[in-house]
Amino acid sequence: MRITLKVWRQANAATRGRMVDYRLDDVSEDMSFLEMLDVLNEQLIGQGEEPVAFDHDCREGICGMCGLMIDGIAHGPEVTTVCQLHMRSFKDGDTITVEPWRADPFPVIKDLVVDRSAFDRIIQAGGFISANTGAAPDAHATPVPKADADAAFEAAACISCGACVAACPNGSSMLFTAAKVTHLGKLPQGQPERLGRVVSMVAQQDAEGFGGCTNIGECAAVCPKGIPLDTINQLNFDLRTALRNGV
């Protein structure tokens, strides 16, 4: 395929960015989107130009590093991570716009790379348990209702990629924070800190500058791991309970 890329180029957070057009003439439909960017960078390096900086790591849809806005959609036209998006999702002659995550709490480091350490600080505020983590317990030693186990497992699938924030018109991180609150709060080991956890994590989320949730649902629509929107209901329930109890 022949494609045209409109790529956001920005030297660092202090400089003004701009869109730059690039042409690729021999793109295989079997390439992943990141492999296509590798080809672009090989072309740029061969021409003595600065390659495009972008985040990636496992390239297996597990780590969540490869967050990009593609044609205005977080992770692109398929509900998956960018490393698992293939060029067969596009057509010969397409013009594709590639931008970094759009959110003030995710400042641009360079080109398509953003600083997502705000997520780390939200987790540090309460995403832990005090239960002894010594030897592995015997199977079924701690009974957990199946509905709670399923909800915890579903929430724990969050890979902290930030697509929910990038897709939200408000720049809200509620789906991310709700997933981190829920996957601990649904299990017996997470009960001692349950109410304090949600208060601390929501407070840190607000301190980082993320917007408020208005239940638009764009976050769940683009989540590559399918975290459901009603996870936010669990966060709100825990938060109301904590505030009623003066936590």
JSON list of C-alpha atoms in Angstrom, two decimals:
[
{"chain": "A", "resi": 1, "resn": "MET", "atom": "CA", "xyz": [0.00, 0.00, 0.00]},
{"chain": "A", "resi": 2, "resn": "ARG", "atom": "CA", "xyz": [0.89, 3.63, -0.43]},
{"chain": "A", "resi": 3, "resn": "ILE", "atom": "CA", "xyz": [-0.05, 5.78, 2.53]},
{"chain": "A", "resi": 4, "resn": "THR", "atom": "CA", "xyz": [0.48, 9.34, 3.74]},
{"chain": "A", "resi": 5, "resn": "LEU", "atom": "CA", "xyz": [1.18, 9.91, 7.42]},
{"chain": "A", "resi": 6, "resn": "LYS", "atom": "CA", "xyz": [0.49, 13.16, 9.22]},
{"chain": "A", "resi": 7, "resn": "VAL", "atom": "CA", "xyz": [2.63, 12.81, 12.33]},
{"chain": "A", "resi": 8, "resn": "TRP", "atom": "CA", "xyz": [2.86, 15.11, 15.33]},
{"chain": "A", "resi": 9, "resn": "ARG", "atom": "CA", "xyz": [6.48, 16.26, 15.79]},
{"chain": "A", "resi": 10, "resn": "GLN", "atom": "CA", "xyz": [7.52, 18.08, 18.95]},
{"chain": "A", "resi": 11, "resn": "ALA", "atom": "CA", "xyz": [11.07, 18.29, 20.24]},
{"chain": "A", "resi": 12, "resn": "ASN", "atom": "CA", "xyz": [10.07, 18.56, 23.92]},
{"chain": "A", "resi": 13, "resn": "ALA", "atom": "CA", "xyz": [7.36, 19.83, 26.22]},
{"chain": "A", "resi": 14, "resn": "ALA", "atom": "CA", "xyz": [8.64, 23.41, 26.04]},
{"chain": "A", "resi": 15, "resn": "THR", "atom": "CA", "xyz": [8.59, 23.75, 22.25]},
{"chain": "A", "resi": 16, "resn": "ARG", "atom": "CA", "xyz": [5.69, 24.18, 19.88]},
{"chain": "A", "resi": 17, "resn": "GLY", "atom": "CA", "xyz": [4.69, 21.07, 17.95]},
{"chain": "A", "resi": 18, "resn": "ARG", "atom": "CA", "xyz": [3.44, 20.69, 14.39]},
{"chain": "A", "resi": 19, "resn": "MET", "atom": "CA", "xyz": [2.08, 18.08, 12.00]},
{"chain": "A", "resi": 20, "resn": "VAL", "atom": "CA", "xyz": [4.55, 16.77, 9.40]},
{"chain": "A", "resi": 21, "resn": "ASP", "atom": "CA", "xyz": [3.58, 14.78, 6.30]},
{"chain": "A", "resi": 22, "resn": "TYR", "atom": "CA", "xyz": [5.43, 11.60, 5.31]},
{"chain": "A", "resi": 23, "resn": "ARG", "atom": "CA", "xyz": [4.89, 9.26, 2.37]},
{"chain": "A", "resi": 24, "resn": "LEU", "atom": "CA", "xyz": [5.39, 5.50, 2.50]},
{"chain": "A", "resi": 25, "resn": "ASP", "atom": "CA", "xyz": [5.14, 3.59, -0.77]},
{"chain": "A", "resi": 26, "resn": "ASP", "atom": "CA", "xyz": [5.56, -0.10, 0.14]},
{"chain": "A", "resi": 27, "resn": "VAL", "atom": "CA", "xyz": [3.51, -0.88, 3.23]},
{"chain": "A", "resi": 28, "resn": "SER", "atom": "CA", "xyz": [2.42, -4.49, 3.72]},
{"chain": "A", "resi": 29, "resn": "GLU", "atom": "CA", "xyz": [-1.09, -5.05, 5.04]},
{"chain": "A", "resi": 30, "resn": "ASP", "atom": "CA", "xyz": [0.43, -7.67, 7.37]},
{"chain": "A", "resi": 31, "resn": "MET", "atom": "CA", "xyz": [2.57, -5.09, 9.19]},
{"chain": "A", "resi": 32, "resn": "SER", "atom": "CA", "xyz": [1.51, -3.94, 12.62]},
{"chain": "A", "resi": 33, "resn": "PHE", "atom": "CA", "xyz": [1.11, -0.18, 12.98]},
{"chain": "A", "resi": 34, "resn": "LEU", "atom": "CA", "xyz": [4.33, -0.03, 15.00]},
{"chain": "A", "resi": 35, "resn": "GLU", "atom": "CA", "xyz": [6.22, -1.99, 12.34]},
{"chain": "A", "resi": 36, "resn": "MET", "atom": "CA", "xyz": [5.00, 0.56, 9.83]},
{"chain": "A", "resi": 37, "resn": "LEU", "atom": "CA", "xyz": [6.42, 3.33, 12.07]},
{"chain": "A", "resi": 38, "resn": "ASP", "atom": "CA", "xyz": [9.69, 1.38, 12.23]},
{"chain": "A", "resi": 39, "resn": "VAL", "atom": "CA", "xyz": [9.82, 1.45, 8.43]},
{"chain": "A", "resi": 40, "resn": "LEU", "atom": "CA", "xyz": [9.17, 5.20, 8.48]},
{"chain": "A", "resi": 41, "resn": "ASN", "atom": "CA", "xyz": [12.01, 5.71, 10.95]},
{"chain": "A", "resi": 42, "resn": "GLU", "atom": "CA", "xyz": [14.41, 3.61, 8.88]},
{"chain": "A", "resi": 43, "resn": "GLN", "atom": "CA", "xyz": [13.53, 5.83, 5.93]},
{"chain": "A", "resi": 44, "resn": "LEU", "atom": "CA", "xyz": [14.09, 9.00, 7.97]},
{"chain": "A", "resi": 45, "resn": "ILE", "atom": "CA", "xyz": [17.41, 7.79, 9.36]},
{"chain": "A", "resi": 46, "resn": "GLY", "atom": "CA", "xyz": [18.55, 6.87, 5.85]},
{"chain": "A", "resi": 47, "resn": "GLN", "atom": "CA", "xyz": [17.77, 10.45, 4.80]},
{"chain": "A", "resi": 48, "resn": "GLY", "atom": "CA", "xyz": [19.69, 11.88, 7.74]},
{"chain": "A", "resi": 49, "resn": "GLU", "atom": "CA", "xyz": [16.54, 13.07, 9.51]},
{"chain": "A", "resi": 50, "resn": "GLU", "atom": "CA", "xyz": [15.43, 12.69, 13.12]},
{"chain": "A", "resi": 51, "resn": "PRO", "atom": "CA", "xyz": [13.31, 9.54, 13.61]},
{"chain": "A", "resi": 52, "resn": "VAL", "atom": "CA", "xyz": [9.85, 9.78, 15.16]},
{"chain": "A", "resi": 53, "resn": "ALA", "atom": "CA", "xyz": [9.87, 9.01, 18.89]},
{"chain": "A", "resi": 54, "resn": "PHE", "atom": "CA", "xyz": [7.06, 6.70, 20.03]},
{"chain": "A", "resi": 55, "resn": "ASP", "atom": "CA", "xyz": [6.48, 4.44, 23.02]},
{"chain": "A", "resi": 56, "resn": "HIS", "atom": "CA", "xyz": [6.52, 0.65, 22.79]},
{"chain": "A", "resi": 57, "resn": "ASP", "atom": "CA", "xyz": [7.72, -2.34, 24.74]},
{"chain": "A", "resi": 58, "resn": "CYS", "atom": "CA", "xyz": [6.23, -5.84, 24.60]},
{"chain": "A", "resi": 59, "resn": "ARG", "atom": "CA", "xyz": [4.42, -5.44, 21.26]},
{"chain": "A", "resi": 60, "resn": "GLU", "atom": "CA", "xyz": [2.09, -8.21, 22.41]},
{"chain": "A", "resi": 61, "resn": "GLY", "atom": "CA", "xyz": [-0.87, -6.15, 23.64]},
{"chain": "A", "resi": 62, "resn": "ILE", "atom": "CA", "xyz": [0.07, -6.64, 27.28]},
{"chain": "A", "resi": 63, "resn": "CYS", "atom": "CA", "xyz": [2.01, -3.64, 28.60]},
{"chain": "A", "resi": 64, "resn": "GLY", "atom": "CA", "xyz": [-0.05, -0.68, 27.32]},
{"chain": "A", "resi": 65, "resn": "MET", "atom": "CA", "xyz": [2.97, 1.42, 26.38]},
{"chain": "A", "resi": 66, "resn": "CYS", "atom": "CA", "xyz": [2.04, 1.97, 22.72]},
{"chain": "A", "resi": 67, "resn": "GLY", "atom": "CA", "xyz": [-0.65, 4.61, 23.18]},
{"chain": "A", "resi": 68, "resn": "LEU", "atom": "CA", "xyz": [-1.37, 6.78, 20.12]},
{"chain": "A", "resi": 69, "resn": "MET", "atom": "CA", "xyz": [-4.26, 8.76, 18.71]},
{"chain": "A", "resi": 70, "resn": "ILE", "atom": "CA", "xyz": [-4.82, 7.45, 15.19]},
{"chain": "A", "resi": 71, "resn": "ASP", "atom": "CA", "xyz": [-7.26, 9.41, 13.04]},
{"chain": "A", "resi": 72, "resn": "GLY", "atom": "CA", "xyz": [-8.62, 10.92, 16.25]},
{"chain": "A", "resi": 73, "resn": "ILE", "atom": "CA", "xyz": [-9.32, 7.57, 17.92]},
{"chain": "A", "resi": 74, "resn": "ALA", "atom": "CA", "xyz": [-7.34, 6.22, 20.88]},
{"chain": "A", "resi": 75, "resn": "HIS", "atom": "CA", "xyz": [-5.39, 3.16, 19.61]},
{"chain": "A", "resi": 76, "resn": "GLY", "atom": "CA", "xyz": [-6.99, 3.54, 16.17]},
{"chain": "A", "resi": 77, "resn": "PRO", "atom": "CA", "xyz": [-9.97, 1.99, 14.35]},
{"chain": "A", "resi": 78, "resn": "GLU", "atom": "CA", "xyz": [-9.84, -1.41, 16.09]},
{"chain": "A", "resi": 79, "resn": "VAL", "atom": "CA", "xyz": [-10.47, -1.96, 19.81]},
{"chain": "A", "resi": 80, "resn": "THR", "atom": "CA", "xyz": [-6.97, -3.16, 20.60]},
{"chain": "A", "resi": 81, "resn": "THR", "atom": "CA", "xyz": [-3.54, -1.78, 21.41]},
{"chain": "A", "resi": 82, "resn": "VAL", "atom": "CA", "xyz": [-1.56, -0.05, 18.65]},
{"chain": "A", "resi": 83, "resn": "CYS", "atom": "CA", "xyz": [0.97, -2.89, 18.51]},
{"chain": "A", "resi": 84, "resn": "GLN", "atom": "CA", "xyz": [-1.87, -5.29, 17.66]},
{"chain": "A", "resi": 85, "resn": "LEU", "atom": "CA", "xyz": [-3.39, -2.94, 15.08]},
{"chain": "A", "resi": 86, "resn": "HIS", "atom": "CA", "xyz": [-2.45, -4.08, 11.55]},
{"chain": "A", "resi": 87, "resn": "MET", "atom": "CA", "xyz": [-2.23, -2.10, 8.37]},
{"chain": "A", "resi": 88, "resn": "ARG", "atom": "CA", "xyz": [-5.00, -4.24, 6.84]},
{"chain": "A", "resi": 89, "resn": "SER", "atom": "CA", "xyz": [-7.33, -1.95, 8.81]},
{"chain": "A", "resi": 90, "resn": "PHE", "atom": "CA", "xyz": [-6.42, 0.81, 6.34]},
{"chain": "A", "resi": 91, "resn": "LYS", "atom": "CA", "xyz": [-6.69, 1.16, 2.56]},
{"chain": "A", "resi": 92, "resn": "ASP", "atom": "CA", "xyz": [-4.24, 1.94, -0.22]},
{"chain": "A", "resi": 93, "resn": "GLY", "atom": "CA", "xyz": [-3.98, 5.70, -0.59]},
{"chain": "A", "resi": 94, "resn": "ASP", "atom": "CA", "xyz": [-5.18, 6.49, 2.94]},
{"chain": "A", "resi": 95, "resn": "THR", "atom": "CA", "xyz": [-3.98, 9.55, 4.84]},
{"chain": "A", "resi": 96, "resn": "ILE", "atom": "CA", "xyz": [-3.48, 8.63, 8.51]},
{"chain": "A", "resi": 97, "resn": "THR", "atom": "CA", "xyz": [-3.13, 11.18, 11.30]},
{"chain": "A", "resi": 98, "resn": "VAL", "atom": "CA", "xyz": [-0.94, 10.11, 14.24]},
{"chain": "A", "resi": 99, "resn": "GLU", "atom": "CA", "xyz": [-0.85, 12.13, 17.48]},
{"chain": "A", "resi": 100, "resn": "PRO", "atom": "CA", "xyz": [0.14, 11.61, 21.12]},
{"chain": "A", "resi": 101, "resn": "TRP", "atom": "CA", "xyz": [-2.43, 11.18, 23.90]},
{"chain": "A", "resi": 102, "resn": "ARG", "atom": "CA", "xyz": [-4.49, 14.35, 24.32]},
{"chain": "A", "resi": 103, "resn": "ALA", "atom": "CA", "xyz": [-4.55, 15.26, 28.01]},
{"chain": "A", "resi": 104, "resn": "ASP", "atom": "CA", "xyz": [-2.91, 17.99, 30.09]},
{"chain": "A", "resi": 105, "resn": "PRO", "atom": "CA", "xyz": [-1.79, 15.51, 32.79]},
{"chain": "A", "resi": 106, "resn": "PHE", "atom": "CA", "xyz": [0.10, 13.61, 30.05]},
{"chain": "A", "resi": 107, "resn": "PRO", "atom": "CA", "xyz": [2.67, 16.21, 28.90]},
{"chain": "A", "resi": 108, "resn": "VAL", "atom": "CA", "xyz": [4.55, 15.48, 25.69]},
{"chain": "A", "resi": 109, "resn": "ILE", "atom": "CA", "xyz": [8.13, 14.34, 26.21]},
{"chain": "A", "resi": 110, "resn": "LYS", "atom": "CA", "xyz": [8.97, 14.12, 22.51]},
{"chain": "A", "resi": 111, "resn": "ASP", "atom": "CA", "xyz": [6.89, 13.58, 19.37]},
{"chain": "A", "resi": 112, "resn": "LEU", "atom": "CA", "xyz": [4.40, 10.81, 20.22]},
{"chain": "A", "resi": 113, "resn": "VAL", "atom": "CA", "xyz": [5.82, 10.03, 23.68]},
{"chain": "A", "resi": 114, "resn": "VAL", "atom": "CA", "xyz": [3.98, 11.38, 26.71]},
{"chain": "A", "resi": 115, "resn": "ASP", "atom": "CA", "xyz": [4.69, 11.28, 30.44]},
{"chain": "A", "resi": 116, "resn": "ARG", "atom": "CA", "xyz": [2.10, 9.02, 32.08]},
{"chain": "A", "resi": 117, "resn": "SER", "atom": "CA", "xyz": [3.64, 9.10, 35.55]},
{"chain": "A", "resi": 118, "resn": "ALA", "atom": "CA", "xyz": [0.40, 10.70, 36.83]},
{"chain": "A", "resi": 119, "resn": "PHE", "atom": "CA", "xyz": [-1.05, 7.17, 36.70]},
{"chain": "A", "resi": 120, "resn": "ASP", "atom": "CA", "xyz": [1.82, 5.90, 38.85]},
{"chain": "A", "resi": 121, "resn": "ARG", "atom": "CA", "xyz": [1.10, 8.53, 41.48]},
{"chain": "A", "resi": 122, "resn": "ILE", "atom": "CA", "xyz": [-2.60, 7.62, 41.57]},
{"chain": "A", "resi": 123, "resn": "ILE", "atom": "CA", "xyz": [-1.69, 3.97, 42.19]},
{"chain": "A", "resi": 124, "resn": "GLN", "atom": "CA", "xyz": [0.87, 4.98, 44.83]},
{"chain": "A", "resi": 125, "resn": "ALA", "atom": "CA", "xyz": [-1.85, 6.91, 46.65]},
{"chain": "A", "resi": 126, "resn": "GLY", "atom": "CA", "xyz": [-3.80, 3.76, 47.48]},
{"chain": "A", "resi": 127, "resn": "GLY", "atom": "CA", "xyz": [-3.30, 0.86, 45.09]},
{"chain": "A", "resi": 128, "resn": "PHE", "atom": "CA", "xyz": [-1.88, -1.53, 47.66]},
{"chain": "A", "resi": 129, "resn": "ILE", "atom": "CA", "xyz": [-2.94, -3.91, 50.45]},
{"chain": "A", "resi": 130, "resn": "SER", "atom": "CA", "xyz": [-1.53, -4.55, 53.93]},
{"chain": "A", "resi": 131, "resn": "ALA", "atom": "CA", "xyz": [-2.21, -8.31, 53.93]},
{"chain": "A", "resi": 132, "resn": "ASN", "atom": "CA", "xyz": [0.83, -10.52, 54.45]},
{"chain": "A", "resi": 133, "resn": "THR", "atom": "CA", "xyz": [2.10, -11.66, 51.04]},
{"chain": "A", "resi": 134, "resn": "GLY", "atom": "CA", "xyz": [4.20, -14.57, 52.30]},
{"chain": "A", "resi": 135, "resn": "ALA", "atom": "CA", "xyz": [3.85, -18.09, 50.96]},
{"chain": "A", "resi": 136, "resn": "ALA", "atom": "CA", "xyz": [1.03, -18.77, 48.51]},
{"chain": "A", "resi": 137, "resn": "PRO", "atom": "CA", "xyz": [-2.14, -19.81, 50.37]},
{"chain": "A", "resi": 138, "resn": "ASP", "atom": "CA", "xyz": [-3.86, -23.11, 49.74]},
{"chain": "A", "resi": 139, "resn": "ALA", "atom": "CA", "xyz": [-6.46, -23.06, 47.01]},
{"chain": "A", "resi": 140, "resn": "HIS", "atom": "CA", "xyz": [-9.89, -21.92, 48.25]},
{"chain": "A", "resi": 141, "resn": "ALA", "atom": "CA", "xyz": [-8.45, -21.06, 51.69]},
{"chain": "A", "resi": 142, "resn": "THR", "atom": "CA", "xyz": [-10.16, -17.66, 51.42]},
{"chain": "A", "resi": 143, "resn": "PRO", "atom": "CA", "xyz": [-13.68, -17.98, 50.04]},
{"chain": "A", "resi": 144, "resn": "VAL", "atom": "CA", "xyz": [-14.54, -15.33, 47.44]},
{"chain": "A", "resi": 145, "resn": "PRO", "atom": "CA", "xyz": [-18.00, -15.13, 45.85]},
{"chain": "A", "resi": 146, "resn": "LYS", "atom": "CA", "xyz": [-17.71, -15.85, 42.13]},
{"chain": "A", "resi": 147, "resn": "ALA", "atom": "CA", "xyz": [-19.38, -12.56, 41.15]},
{"chain": "A", "resi": 148, "resn": "ASP", "atom": "CA", "xyz": [-16.78, -10.64, 43.19]},
{"chain": "A", "resi": 149, "resn": "ALA", "atom": "CA", "xyz": [-13.91, -12.72, 41.81]},
{"chain": "A", "resi": 150, "resn": "ASP", "atom": "CA", "xyz": [-15.11, -12.15, 38.25]},
{"chain": "A", "resi": 151, "resn": "ALA", "atom": "CA", "xyz": [-15.45, -8.38, 38.81]},
{"chain": "A", "resi": 152, "resn": "ALA", "atom": "CA", "xyz": [-12.00, -8.18, 40.39]},
{"chain": "A", "resi": 153, "resn": "PHE", "atom": "CA", "xyz": [-10.42, -10.15, 37.57]},
{"chain": "A", "resi": 154, "resn": "GLU", "atom": "CA", "xyz": [-12.15, -8.00, 34.95]},
{"chain": "A", "resi": 155, "resn": "ALA", "atom": "CA", "xyz": [-10.94, -4.78, 36.58]},
{"chain": "A", "resi": 156, "resn": "ALA", "atom": "CA", "xyz": [-7.41, -6.16, 37.06]},
{"chain": "A", "resi": 157, "resn": "ALA", "atom": "CA", "xyz": [-7.12, -6.54, 33.28]},
{"chain": "A", "resi": 158, "resn": "CYS", "atom": "CA", "xyz": [-6.45, -2.77, 33.05]},
{"chain": "A", "resi": 159, "resn": "ILE", "atom": "CA", "xyz": [-2.99, -2.18, 31.54]},
{"chain": "A", "resi": 160, "resn": "SER", "atom": "CA", "xyz": [-2.80, 1.56, 32.39]},
{"chain": "A", "resi": 161, "resn": "CYS", "atom": "CA", "xyz": [-2.42, 2.56, 28.74]},
{"chain": "A", "resi": 162, "resn": "GLY", "atom": "CA", "xyz": [-4.31, 5.84, 29.11]},
{"chain": "A", "resi": 163, "resn": "ALA", "atom": "CA", "xyz": [-6.69, 5.37, 26.18]},
{"chain": "A", "resi": 164, "resn": "CYS", "atom": "CA", "xyz": [-9.62, 6.14, 28.48]},
{"chain": "A", "resi": 165, "resn": "VAL", "atom": "CA", "xyz": [-8.16, 9.54, 29.29]},
{"chain": "A", "resi": 166, "resn": "ALA", "atom": "CA", "xyz": [-7.24, 10.33, 25.70]},
{"chain": "A", "resi": 167, "resn": "ALA", "atom": "CA", "xyz": [-10.72, 9.44, 24.43]},
{"chain": "A", "resi": 168, "resn": "CYS", "atom": "CA", "xyz": [-12.66, 11.30, 27.12]},
{"chain": "A", "resi": 169, "resn": "PRO", "atom": "CA", "xyz": [-13.77, 14.84, 26.13]},
{"chain": "A", "resi": 170, "resn": "ASN", "atom": "CA", "xyz": [-13.19, 15.81, 29.77]},
{"chain": "A", "resi": 171, "resn": "GLY", "atom": "CA", "xyz": [-9.76, 14.17, 30.01]},
{"chain": "A", "resi": 172, "resn": "SER", "atom": "CA", "xyz": [-11.06, 12.06, 32.91]},
{"chain": "A", "resi": 173, "resn": "SER", "atom": "CA", "xyz": [-9.15, 9.11, 34.34]},
{"chain": "A", "resi": 174, "resn": "MET", "atom": "CA", "xyz": [-12.14, 7.68, 36.19]},
{"chain": "A", "resi": 175, "resn": "LEU", "atom": "CA", "xyz": [-12.18, 4.34, 34.33]},
{"chain": "A", "resi": 176, "resn": "PHE", "atom": "CA", "xyz": [-8.51, 3.79, 35.14]},
{"chain": "A", "resi": 177, "resn": "THR", "atom": "CA", "xyz": [-8.90, 4.77, 38.80]},
{"chain": "A", "resi": 178, "resn": "ALA", "atom": "CA", "xyz": [-12.11, 2.75, 39.12]},
{"chain": "A", "resi": 179, "resn": "ALA", "atom": "CA", "xyz": [-10.36, -0.34, 37.75]},
{"chain": "A", "resi": 180, "resn": "LYS", "atom": "CA", "xyz": [-7.54, 0.00, 40.27]},
{"chain": "A", "resi": 181, "resn": "VAL", "atom": "CA", "xyz": [-9.99, 0.59, 43.14]},
{"chain": "A", "resi": 182, "resn": "THR", "atom": "CA", "xyz": [-12.33, -2.23, 42.14]},
{"chain": "A", "resi": 183, "resn": "HIS", "atom": "CA", "xyz": [-9.83, -5.01, 41.58]},
{"chain": "A", "resi": 184, "resn": "LEU", "atom": "CA", "xyz": [-8.61, -4.64, 45.17]},
{"chain": "A", "resi": 185, "resn": "GLY", "atom": "CA", "xyz": [-11.89, -3.63, 46.79]},
{"chain": "A", "resi": 186, "resn": "LYS", "atom": "CA", "xyz": [-13.72, -6.72, 45.56]},
{"chain": "A", "resi": 187, "resn": "LEU", "atom": "CA", "xyz": [-11.32, -9.14, 47.28]},
{"chain": "A", "resi": 188, "resn": "PRO", "atom": "CA", "xyz": [-11.04, -9.97, 51.00]},
{"chain": "A", "resi": 189, "resn": "GLN", "atom": "CA", "xyz": [-7.38, -8.94, 51.08]},
{"chain": "A", "resi": 190, "resn": "GLY", "atom": "CA", "xyz": [-8.31, -5.43, 49.97]},
{"chain": "A", "resi": 191, "resn": "GLN", "atom": "CA", "xyz": [-10.88, -4.71, 52.67]},
{"chain": "A", "resi": 192, "resn": "PRO", "atom": "CA", "xyz": [-8.68, -3.07, 55.38]},
{"chain": "A", "resi": 193, "resn": "GLU", "atom": "CA", "xyz": [-7.81, -0.12, 53.10]},
{"chain": "A", "resi": 194, "resn": "ARG", "atom": "CA", "xyz": [-10.97, -0.16, 51.00]},
{"chain": "A", "resi": 195, "resn": "LEU", "atom": "CA", "xyz": [-12.55, 3.15, 52.04]},
{"chain": "A", "resi": 196, "resn": "GLY", "atom": "CA", "xyz": [-9.29, 5.01, 52.58]},
{"chain": "A", "resi": 197, "resn": "ARG", "atom": "CA", "xyz": [-8.03, 3.74, 49.24]},
{"chain": "A", "resi": 198, "resn": "VAL", "atom": "CA", "xyz": [-10.83, 5.25, 47.17]},
{"chain": "A", "resi": 199, "resn": "VAL", "atom": "CA", "xyz": [-10.63, 8.61, 48.95]},
{"chain": "A", "resi": 200, "resn": "SER", "atom": "CA", "xyz": [-6.84, 8.84, 48.49]},
{"chain": "A", "resi": 201, "resn": "MET", "atom": "CA", "xyz": [-6.84, 7.73, 44.87]},
{"chain": "A", "resi": 202, "resn": "VAL", "atom": "CA", "xyz": [-9.65, 10.05, 43.81]},
{"chain": "A", "resi": 203, "resn": "ALA", "atom": "CA", "xyz": [-7.95, 12.95, 45.62]},
{"chain": "A", "resi": 204, "resn": "GLN", "atom": "CA", "xyz": [-4.68, 12.22, 43.80]},
{"chain": "A", "resi": 205, "resn": "GLN", "atom": "CA", "xyz": [-6.54, 11.92, 40.50]},
{"chain": "A", "resi": 206, "resn": "ASP", "atom": "CA", "xyz": [-7.98, 15.41, 41.04]},
{"chain": "A", "resi": 207, "resn": "ALA", "atom": "CA", "xyz": [-4.59, 16.78, 42.10]},
{"chain": "A", "resi": 208, "resn": "GLU", "atom": "CA", "xyz": [-3.04, 15.53, 38.85]},
{"chain": "A", "resi": 209, "resn": "GLY", "atom": "CA", "xyz": [-5.51, 17.66, 36.87]},
{"chain": "A", "resi": 210, "resn": "PHE", "atom": "CA", "xyz": [-7.69, 14.99, 35.27]},
{"chain": "A", "resi": 211, "resn": "GLY", "atom": "CA", "xyz": [-11.21, 16.09, 34.38]},
{"chain": "A", "resi": 212, "resn": "GLY", "atom": "CA", "xyz": [-14.47, 14.98, 35.94]},
{"chain": "A", "resi": 213, "resn": "CYS", "atom": "CA", "xyz": [-16.53, 12.05, 34.69]},
{"chain": "A", "resi": 214, "resn": "THR", "atom": "CA", "xyz": [-19.88, 12.83, 33.04]},
{"chain": "A", "resi": 215, "resn": "ASN", "atom": "CA", "xyz": [-20.64, 9.25, 31.94]},
{"chain": "A", "resi": 216, "resn": "ILE", "atom": "CA", "xyz": [-20.11, 9.88, 28.24]},
{"chain": "A", "resi": 217, "resn": "GLY", "atom": "CA", "xyz": [-18.73, 6.37, 27.83]},
{"chain": "A", "resi": 218, "resn": "GLU", "atom": "CA", "xyz": [-15.93, 7.04, 25.33]},
{"chain": "A", "resi": 219, "resn": "CYS", "atom": "CA", "xyz": [-13.47, 5.55, 27.83]},
{"chain": "A", "resi": 220, "resn": "ALA", "atom": "CA", "xyz": [-15.05, 2.10, 27.81]},
{"chain": "A", "resi": 221, "resn": "ALA", "atom": "CA", "xyz": [-15.61, 2.23, 24.05]},
{"chain": "A", "resi": 222, "resn": "VAL", "atom": "CA", "xyz": [-11.86, 2.40, 23.33]},
{"chain": "A", "resi": 223, "resn": "CYS", "atom": "CA", "xyz": [-10.51, 0.35, 26.24]},
{"chain": "A", "resi": 224, "resn": "PRO", "atom": "CA", "xyz": [-8.39, -2.45, 24.68]},
{"chain": "A", "resi": 225, "resn": "LYS", "atom": "CA", "xyz": [-9.08, -4.71, 27.67]},
{"chain": "A", "resi": 226, "resn": "GLY", "atom": "CA", "xyz": [-12.82, -4.14, 27.78]},
{"chain": "A", "resi": 227, "resn": "ILE", "atom": "CA", "xyz": [-13.05, -2.59, 31.25]},
{"chain": "A", "resi": 228, "resn": "PRO", "atom": "CA", "xyz": [-16.81, -1.95, 31.58]},
{"chain": "A", "resi": 229, "resn": "LEU", "atom": "CA", "xyz": [-18.25, 1.48, 32.28]},
{"chain": "A", "resi": 230, "resn": "ASP", "atom": "CA", "xyz": [-20.09, 0.23, 35.35]},
{"chain": "A", "resi": 231, "resn": "THR", "atom": "CA", "xyz": [-16.71, -0.16, 37.09]},
{"chain": "A", "resi": 232, "resn": "ILE", "atom": "CA", "xyz": [-17.05, 3.58, 37.71]},
{"chain": "A", "resi": 233, "resn": "ASN", "atom": "CA", "xyz": [-20.30, 2.86, 39.57]},
{"chain": "A", "resi": 234, "resn": "GLN", "atom": "CA", "xyz": [-18.33, 0.71, 42.02]},
{"chain": "A", "resi": 235, "resn": "LEU", "atom": "CA", "xyz": [-15.85, 3.53, 42.60]},
{"chain": "A", "resi": 236, "resn": "ASN", "atom": "CA", "xyz": [-18.68, 5.99, 43.23]},
{"chain": "A", "resi": 237, "resn": "PHE", "atom": "CA", "xyz": [-20.37, 3.55, 45.63]},
{"chain": "A", "resi": 238, "resn": "ASP", "atom": "CA", "xyz": [-17.16, 3.10, 47.62]},
{"chain": "A", "resi": 239, "resn": "LEU", "atom": "CA", "xyz": [-16.50, 6.84, 47.62]},
{"chain": "A", "resi": 240, "resn": "ARG", "atom": "CA", "xyz": [-19.98, 7.69, 48.90]},
{"chain": "A", "resi": 241, "resn": "THR", "atom": "CA", "xyz": [-19.66, 5.03, 51.60]},
{"chain": "A", "resi": 242, "resn": "ALA", "atom": "CA", "xyz": [-16.29, 6.44, 52.66]},
{"chain": "A", "resi": 243, "resn": "LEU", "atom": "CA", "xyz": [-17.56, 10.01, 52.83]},
{"chain": "A", "resi": 244, "resn": "ARG", "atom": "CA", "xyz": [-20.66, 8.99, 54.81]},
{"chain": "A", "resi": 245, "resn": "ASN", "atom": "CA", "xyz": [-18.34, 7.29, 57.29]},
{"chain": "A", "resi": 246, "resn": "GLY", "atom": "CA", "xyz": [-16.11, 10.34, 57.58]},
{"chain": "A", "resi": 247, "resn": "VAL", "atom": "CA", "xyz": [-13.05, 8.73, 56.01]}
]
